[in-house]
Amino acid sequence: MTLVNRLWSFIPSGGSLPEGVWRARHRFLVGLTFFHVVIIALAGPVLGKHWELSVRSILDDDSMLHVIGEALVVALFGTLACWRAAGRTMRATFVGFGLMSSSAILVHLSGGYIEFHFHFFVMLTFLALSQDWIPYLLAVAYVAVHHGVVGVLWPQSVYNHEAAFNAPWTWAGIHALFVLWSCVGSVIAWRFNERAFAQTALILQATGEGIFGVDTEAQVIFINPAAATILGVDARAVIGKKLGQIVHHLATDGTRLPDAQSPILAPLKGAKAHRATDQIFGRMDGSYVPVDYVSTPMIERDQLTGVVVSFNDITARHRSEAALQQSHRMLEETLQQLKTTQQQMLQQERLRAMGQMASGIAHDFNNSLSPIVGFAELLMRTPDLPRETTQTYAELINTAALDAASVIRRLRELYRDRSEGVIGDPVDLRRCVDEVVALTQPRWKNQALGQGIAIRFDTRVDDVPRFSGDAAGIREMLANLIFNAVDAMPKGGTITVRARSDGAWARLEVSDTGIGMSDEVRQHCLEPFFTTKGQHGTGLGLSLVHTTVQRHDGTLTIQSEPGRGSTFIVRFPVHDEPAPAVASVESPASVRPLHILVVDDDPVVRKSVVAQLNTQAHTVETASNGREGLDRFEAGRFDLVVTDRAMPEMGGDQLAATIQRSAPDTPVIMLTGFGDLMSARGEHPVGVDAVVSKPVTLAALTQAILKVIAHR
């Protein structure tokens, strides 16, 4: 059985040629058939056949009409082989009968010469090119009938020597042996050829890529199933069609490219491979498919014979990319929402801290107002007090008022926008500590004492060099550390703030004697929204501290043990110390008398400012709003204008801008209760040379006058 199976493996299956290959071979065999038609027709005159036009001459072997009739029989088979409506097997059978008939006719015309018998063997070999068993076996049967029947019954019509005449069966067997060996050789070659084609076909069918080939005339010569499926065509029906009849190459704007200009056929011009991505192939049904393709030239014996195109349908990739882009957009939206939420939470944390500090500022402000109200009431009720007592009360009122103004200026640190603090201003760490201790005192002292909790504050600040940074951000950081320390000491304790120089660093330490943190809490305490305070905390205080340290390129170290308190160590890099500000060379006494216009809607403020300016020998005129002030300015000649900001009819911003347009050499000082707020926000109205906050001292007002006069 093994031997039988091995022998059977040499038997071809038949009918397995690709359509394009079969058509090319069939055209060759049809051409060979008509070639024999011509050879048979020309053989008559060569052999000396005579011309005679009669019915009897058709059956006369020596008549040209008989020879032409035989040639027409072969031509008939050749013509039937061109019948496209017939199947491949039928057309191949017609070719087989045509070639076998031409062999029989040539043997007959030669008078049975043995050399012409080999024509049968050659034609059988050619017929094997069709790789179809039915026409091939019919051709073998034709030879068997010709030699086995005709050769035995009428040997003179097949052979030309006495031995064959005397023993026709012997000669028929000899010829059968030659036919057998010819068939064996042809079938083995056929099988090898079939196996090679089968392997190629399996490769083309198994690959997921679409592959098709065109010749130099842009006609399709083969196409694999994947390509036919992608393009929506019948693989057999498109063989021999022009490329433009199965697929259109579309330009980027969606228009169809002419076949001659299609980059697919570029190798036909330059004989070089062409690769393209994200291209569009248009199908015959009007739909289209995005592809990546490679066009490779087919070169045989240094001759360009066509182009092989392999391509991939990238529709799924486009869908994946679209899904990825949509997912990316959704992720960006989610991230933006998260950032917005985080910013809102950060703002809430800042507001919470500001609320705690604001309550302390209100407490301090009320404390500052108490002596002002008390001593002022004493002065009004007892006008006959001694001069020394009156002077003392006035000095105390002035001191209390300045303290109240200082408290109000501290509010600037609450409404300053710290989200984008400027890194670069000189930071005085000692001053930051003092300010934050004062700002947070109501929380760690007053509120704590109100709850029966005693918290002691220990400040130890050495000489620390100034460094570039954001003072407001550092104050906020320090306030969060202090509030965190207060929360960590529910039964009271000590908060210690130390600041000192540490080589090339400024070292700041905030310690408490509170409950401390476990290792797990310490590892997560800097994460946003992590809190151990439940609903009483947002988990953003220490996160803000960490963010501020990172913005300053500093380091943050946390030392803590449960029951032994916590220490936060912050180190800021110290670079070159900022140059100190150059002091003004002028003094208040050097100001010359000026003609000044004071514009303010508050009559008490106007009187106060006029009184202050009169002490400097200035000539002062007043106006109750911006419109009246502009009329007075246009009617007179002034060296300086001092104006409020918020006034009826016309505000200070409009007044300053109008004065700048009409008299650009006249300086303008804006004296407003929004001065600190404007400085914090960086506001500087057009035409304003200096902004001074209310309440104003004579020294501050004189310094501002000297500044703007010198600048002008």
PDB file of C-alpha atoms in Angstrom, residues 28 72 92 127 138 151 155 161 171 174 207 212-213 226 294 305 310 316 319 336 406 446 463 578 592 600 628 642 692:
ATOM      1  CA  PHE A  28      -0.404  28.926 -27.248  1.00  0.00           C
ATOM      2  CA  LEU A  72      -9.972  22.688 -42.757  1.00  0.00           C
ATOM      3  CA  ALA A  92      -8.939  21.793 -24.364  1.00  0.00           C
ATOM      4  CA  LEU A 127      -1.305  18.769 -24.606  1.00  0.00           C
ATOM      5  CA  LEU A 138      -8.928  11.399 -25.407  1.00  0.00           C
ATOM      6  CA  GLY A 151      -2.737   0.774 -38.556  1.00  0.00           C
ATOM      7  CA  PRO A 155      -1.328  -0.533 -42.507  1.00  0.00           C
ATOM      8  CA  HIS A 161       7.664  -0.463 -45.086  1.00  0.00           C
ATOM      9  CA  TRP A 171       4.418  -2.265 -34.924  1.00  0.00           C
ATOM     10  CA  ILE A 174       6.087  -0.729 -30.572  1.00  0.00           C
ATOM     11  CA  THR A 207      -2.102  34.735   3.168  1.00  0.00           C
ATOM     12  CA  PHE A 212      -2.941  40.401  -7.533  1.00  0.00           C
ATOM     13  CA  GLY A 213      -0.701  40.710 -10.575  1.00  0.00           C
ATOM     14  CA  ALA A 226      -8.207  37.639  -0.101  1.00  0.00           C
ATOM     15  CA  VAL A 294       3.273  47.635  -2.043  1.00  0.00           C
ATOM     16  CA  THR A 305       6.800  41.470 -17.328  1.00  0.00           C
ATOM     17  CA  SER A 310       0.039  43.249  -2.188  1.00  0.00           C
ATOM     18  CA  ALA A 316     -10.117  47.822  11.306  1.00  0.00           C
ATOM     19  CA  ARG A 319     -11.666  52.040  13.512  1.00  0.00           C
ATOM     20  CA  GLN A 336      -9.673  68.075  32.850  1.00  0.00           C
ATOM     21  CA  SER A 406      -1.325  96.987  59.475  1.00  0.00           C
ATOM     22  CA  ASN A 446      -7.249  82.375  71.137  1.00  0.00           C
ATOM     23  CA  ASP A 463      20.133  84.827  60.380  1.00  0.00           C
ATOM     24  CA  PRO A 578      19.200  89.540  45.750  1.00  0.00           C
ATOM     25  CA  ARG A 592       8.833 121.992  47.018  1.00  0.00           C
ATOM     26  CA  ASP A 600     -12.404 112.180  46.827  1.00  0.00           C
ATOM     27  CA  GLU A 628     -16.104 117.814  39.218  1.00  0.00           C
ATOM     28  CA  VAL A 642      -4.427 112.998  44.074  1.00  0.00           C
ATOM     29  CA  VAL A 692      -1.080 104.590  47.827  1.00  0.00           C
TER      30      VAL A 692
END
